[in-house]
């Protein structure tokens, strides 16, 4: 397993009126984060807050290219980012113990914090399609270049882990400095991760380590996850 120390490229926040950052996502231009009773968007170039949507936002956040998805207690809400309207709701697989949320190839991937699991979920029905076990509490979840990554947070220790999407085996680990929490995780589609900072009220950009020769295992989304 490859281990590296996190390179924090930039910190955003704290933001006015925000004492806790939960989920984080990226729509290609703006970073969105969940702040309990609202979703807030900011420009990652300037750090300037652009807008907010009043909606229950207690955990993970995702973007499918058109809509936002937001965990709110025991449900997942599909939200129109232009109007802020909740368009649909499905049950969350953890029944309120859910943490991270991301979108990949037509399905949602939902982290379970204390259950130490990641579920692949049908975005129309909430049906669980696949479950991956983790060895630590799972917070944020993201896919990038066919790689599944998740964040962990136990005590004052957090790290980012690349795992085999079939077996859950840890293939790579990025260790955060002691006391730096990661509550949410999303890739920018390139060489950075956006990490929700939990009780710090901040969002941090962390560099994604450059990859050497292909490692083979776990480098692609399993074929049956692309069926939707």
Short mmCIF file of C-alpha atoms in Angstrom, two decimals:
data_model
loop_
_atom_site.label_atom_id
_atom_site.label_comp_id
_atom_site.label_asym_id
_atom_site.label_seq_id
_atom_site.Cartn_x
_atom_site.Cartn_y
_atom_site.Cartn_z
CA UNK A 1 0.00 0.00 0.00
CA UNK A 2 1.26 3.45 -0.92
CA UNK A 3 1.34 6.07 1.89
CA UNK A 4 1.87 9.81 1.53
CA UNK A 5 1.44 12.87 3.75
CA UNK A 6 -1.30 15.27 2.66
CA UNK A 7 -0.22 18.44 0.88
CA UNK A 8 -2.86 21.04 1.78
CA UNK A 9 -2.84 23.47 -1.15
CA UNK A 10 -5.39 25.97 0.13
CA UNK A 11 -7.87 26.59 2.94
CA UNK A 12 -11.26 28.24 2.38
CA UNK A 13 -13.22 29.81 5.24
CA UNK A 14 -14.27 29.89 7.91
CA UNK A 15 -17.49 31.16 6.32
CA UNK A 16 -19.91 33.61 7.99
CA UNK A 17 -22.59 31.81 9.99
CA UNK A 18 -21.03 28.37 9.37
CA UNK A 19 -19.69 26.40 12.34
CA UNK A 20 -19.60 22.95 10.72
CA UNK A 21 -18.91 21.75 7.16
CA UNK A 22 -20.52 18.41 6.28
CA UNK A 23 -20.64 17.15 2.68
CA UNK A 24 -18.72 18.69 -0.24
CA UNK A 25 -19.19 18.48 -4.00
CA UNK A 26 -17.95 20.24 -7.15
CA UNK A 27 -20.10 21.12 -10.16
CA UNK A 28 -17.20 21.83 -12.52
CA UNK A 29 -17.09 25.52 -11.58
CA UNK A 30 -18.17 25.93 -7.97
CA UNK A 31 -17.65 24.02 -4.74
CA UNK A 32 -20.85 23.28 -2.80
CA UNK A 33 -20.85 22.30 0.85
CA UNK A 34 -23.51 21.27 3.36
CA UNK A 35 -23.81 23.51 6.41
CA UNK A 36 -26.67 21.93 8.36
CA UNK A 37 -29.61 24.05 7.23
CA UNK A 38 -28.28 25.17 3.86
CA UNK A 39 -26.07 24.37 0.89
CA UNK A 40 -23.45 27.02 0.13
CA UNK A 41 -21.55 27.51 -3.15
CA UNK A 42 -18.20 29.26 -3.46
CA UNK A 43 -15.70 30.00 -6.22
CA UNK A 44 -12.54 27.89 -5.62
CA UNK A 45 -10.41 30.43 -7.54
CA UNK A 46 -11.35 33.48 -5.44
CA UNK A 47 -12.79 31.77 -2.34
CA UNK A 48 -15.81 34.08 -2.62
CA UNK A 49 -19.21 32.78 -1.48
CA UNK A 50 -21.63 32.97 -4.40
CA UNK A 51 -25.01 31.74 -3.20
CA UNK A 52 -26.85 29.44 -0.81
CA UNK A 53 -29.91 27.19 -0.89
CA UNK A 54 -32.07 26.79 2.21
CA UNK A 55 -32.39 23.01 2.53
CA UNK A 56 -31.66 20.38 5.17
CA UNK A 57 -27.98 19.46 4.63
CA UNK A 58 -26.66 17.24 7.41
CA UNK A 59 -24.12 15.04 5.64
CA UNK A 60 -22.85 14.15 2.14
CA UNK A 61 -23.41 16.16 -1.05
CA UNK A 62 -23.14 15.04 -4.69
CA UNK A 63 -23.60 16.42 -8.23
CA UNK A 64 -24.64 14.34 -11.25
CA UNK A 65 -23.89 16.94 -13.92
CA UNK A 66 -27.31 18.57 -13.58
CA UNK A 67 -28.72 18.11 -10.08
CA UNK A 68 -27.41 18.22 -6.53
CA UNK A 69 -28.04 15.31 -4.17
CA UNK A 70 -28.01 15.97 -0.44
CA UNK A 71 -28.18 13.68 2.57
CA UNK A 72 -30.67 14.93 5.15
CA UNK A 73 -31.01 12.61 8.15
CA UNK A 74 -32.59 9.38 6.79
CA UNK A 75 -33.18 10.51 3.20
CA UNK A 76 -31.39 11.68 0.06
CA UNK A 77 -32.82 14.77 -1.63
CA UNK A 78 -32.47 15.56 -5.35
CA UNK A 79 -32.24 19.33 -5.74
CA UNK A 80 -32.42 21.69 -8.71
CA UNK A 81 -29.42 23.99 -8.13
CA UNK A 82 -31.00 26.78 -10.21
CA UNK A 83 -34.21 27.05 -8.20
CA UNK A 84 -33.29 25.29 -4.96
CA UNK A 85 -36.38 23.09 -5.23
CA UNK A 86 -36.32 19.52 -3.90
CA UNK A 87 -37.41 17.46 -6.93
CA UNK A 88 -37.39 13.96 -5.41
CA UNK A 89 -36.49 12.09 -2.25
CA UNK A 90 -35.28 8.51 -1.73
CA UNK A 91 -34.50 6.66 1.51
CA UNK A 92 -30.85 6.71 2.59
CA UNK A 93 -29.38 3.22 3.03
CA UNK A 94 -28.14 3.86 6.57
CA UNK A 95 -31.40 5.24 7.87
CA UNK A 96 -29.66 8.31 9.32
CA UNK A 97 -26.18 6.85 9.87
CA UNK A 98 -25.06 8.01 6.43
CA UNK A 99 -22.05 10.25 5.87
CA UNK A 100 -20.46 10.68 2.42
CA UNK A 101 -22.21 10.90 -0.96
CA UNK A 102 -20.95 10.94 -4.54
CA UNK A 103 -22.18 10.24 -8.07
CA UNK A 104 -20.44 7.93 -10.54
CA UNK A 105 -21.64 6.40 -13.81
CA UNK A 106 -25.35 6.68 -13.12
CA UNK A 107 -25.43 5.65 -9.46
CA UNK A 108 -24.95 7.16 -6.02
CA UNK A 109 -22.29 5.93 -3.58
CA UNK A 110 -23.11 6.48 0.09
CA UNK A 111 -20.70 6.26 3.01
CA UNK A 112 -21.82 4.80 6.36
CA UNK A 113 -19.92 6.41 9.20
CA UNK A 114 -20.02 4.06 12.20
CA UNK A 115 -21.01 1.02 10.10
CA UNK A 116 -17.74 1.45 8.16
CA UNK A 117 -19.33 0.71 4.79
CA UNK A 118 -19.88 2.24 1.36
CA UNK A 119 -23.11 1.40 -0.48
CA UNK A 120 -23.74 1.80 -4.21
CA UNK A 121 -27.36 2.93 -4.51
CA UNK A 122 -29.96 3.24 -7.29
CA UNK A 123 -30.70 7.00 -7.49
CA UNK A 124 -34.34 6.40 -8.47
CA UNK A 125 -35.33 3.97 -5.73
CA UNK A 126 -32.61 3.96 -3.07
CA UNK A 127 -32.09 0.20 -3.55
CA UNK A 128 -28.62 -0.98 -2.49
CA UNK A 129 -26.72 -2.46 -5.46
CA UNK A 130 -23.37 -3.22 -3.82
CA UNK A 131 -21.70 -2.86 -0.41
CA UNK A 132 -17.99 -2.38 0.35
CA UNK A 133 -16.58 -2.81 3.87
CA UNK A 134 -14.01 -0.41 5.37
CA UNK A 135 -11.76 -0.81 8.39
CA UNK A 136 -12.40 2.73 9.67
CA UNK A 137 -15.26 5.18 10.08
CA UNK A 138 -16.21 6.41 6.59
CA UNK A 139 -16.93 10.10 5.94
CA UNK A 140 -16.63 11.50 2.39
CA UNK A 141 -16.66 9.40 -0.78
CA UNK A 142 -15.54 10.28 -4.34
CA UNK A 143 -14.64 8.72 -7.69
CA UNK A 144 -11.87 10.09 -9.93
CA UNK A 145 -10.43 8.49 -13.08
CA UNK A 146 -12.08 5.18 -12.23
CA UNK A 147 -10.67 5.21 -8.67
CA UNK A 148 -12.82 5.03 -5.54
CA UNK A 149 -11.58 7.17 -2.65
CA UNK A 150 -13.07 7.72 0.78
CA UNK A 151 -12.17 9.81 3.80
CA UNK A 152 -11.94 8.56 7.38
CA UNK A 153 -12.31 10.38 10.67
CA UNK A 154 -11.77 8.74 14.06
CA UNK A 155 -10.76 10.73 17.10
CA UNK A 156 -8.44 13.49 15.84
CA UNK A 157 -7.11 11.41 12.93
CA UNK A 158 -8.26 11.60 9.32
CA UNK A 159 -6.93 10.23 6.06
CA UNK A 160 -7.96 9.76 2.44
CA UNK A 161 -7.95 6.20 1.09
CA UNK A 162 -8.07 4.75 -2.39
CA UNK A 163 -9.78 1.38 -2.17
CA UNK A 164 -10.51 -1.52 -4.47
CA UNK A 165 -14.22 -1.09 -5.37
CA UNK A 166 -14.71 -4.85 -5.45
CA UNK A 167 -13.04 -5.89 -2.19
CA UNK A 168 -12.55 -2.70 -0.15
CA UNK A 169 -8.79 -3.38 0.06
CA UNK A 170 -6.86 -0.18 0.82
CA UNK A 171 -4.51 0.56 -2.10
CA UNK A 172 -3.29 4.03 -1.14
CA UNK A 173 -3.48 6.32 1.87
CA UNK A 174 -3.01 10.09 2.21
CA UNK A 175 -2.54 11.00 5.88
CA UNK A 176 -3.86 14.36 7.09
CA UNK A 177 -2.01 16.30 9.82
CA UNK A 178 -3.15 15.46 13.39
CA UNK A 179 -6.28 17.37 14.35
CA UNK A 180 -7.27 18.11 10.74
CA UNK A 181 -10.70 16.53 10.24
CA UNK A 182 -12.16 15.40 6.92
CA UNK A 183 -15.96 15.34 6.99
CA UNK A 184 -16.65 15.42 3.23
CA UNK A 185 -14.66 14.60 0.09
CA UNK A 186 -14.89 15.38 -3.61
CA UNK A 187 -12.41 15.42 -6.46
CA UNK A 188 -12.12 18.47 -8.69
CA UNK A 189 -11.80 16.11 -11.67
CA UNK A 190 -8.06 16.76 -11.80
CA UNK A 191 -5.21 16.82 -9.29
CA UNK A 192 -7.01 18.06 -6.17
CA UNK A 193 -9.52 16.88 -3.58
CA UNK A 194 -11.88 19.25 -1.80
CA UNK A 195 -12.17 18.18 1.84
CA UNK A 196 -14.85 19.32 4.25
CA UNK A 197 -13.22 20.42 7.49
CA UNK A 198 -15.91 19.36 9.96
CA UNK A 199 -15.92 21.48 13.12
CA UNK A 200 -13.29 23.87 11.74
CA UNK A 201 -15.92 25.37 9.43
CA UNK A 202 -13.38 25.25 6.59
CA UNK A 203 -12.96 23.50 3.24
CA UNK A 204 -9.43 22.44 2.29
CA UNK A 205 -7.92 21.64 -1.11
CA UNK A 206 -5.52 18.67 -0.92
CA UNK A 207 -3.24 17.65 -3.76
CA UNK A 208 -3.88 14.25 -5.26
CA UNK A 209 -0.54 12.41 -5.50
CA UNK A 210 0.77 11.77 -8.98
CA UNK A 211 0.42 8.16 -10.00
CA UNK A 212 3.33 6.00 -11.09
CA UNK A 213 2.81 3.01 -13.39
CA UNK A 214 -0.73 1.59 -13.32
CA UNK A 215 -1.41 -0.60 -10.30
CA UNK A 216 -4.11 -2.65 -12.02
CA UNK A 217 -6.30 -3.65 -9.08
CA UNK A 218 -9.27 -1.42 -8.44
CA UNK A 219 -8.54 0.94 -11.30
CA UNK A 220 -11.96 0.71 -12.93
CA UNK A 221 -15.57 1.00 -11.86
CA UNK A 222 -17.04 -2.53 -11.79
CA UNK A 223 -18.93 -3.25 -15.02
CA UNK A 224 -22.31 -3.77 -13.36
CA UNK A 225 -22.22 -0.32 -11.73
CA UNK A 226 -22.57 1.35 -15.14
CA UNK A 227 -25.91 -0.23 -15.93
CA UNK A 228 -28.05 2.72 -14.88
#
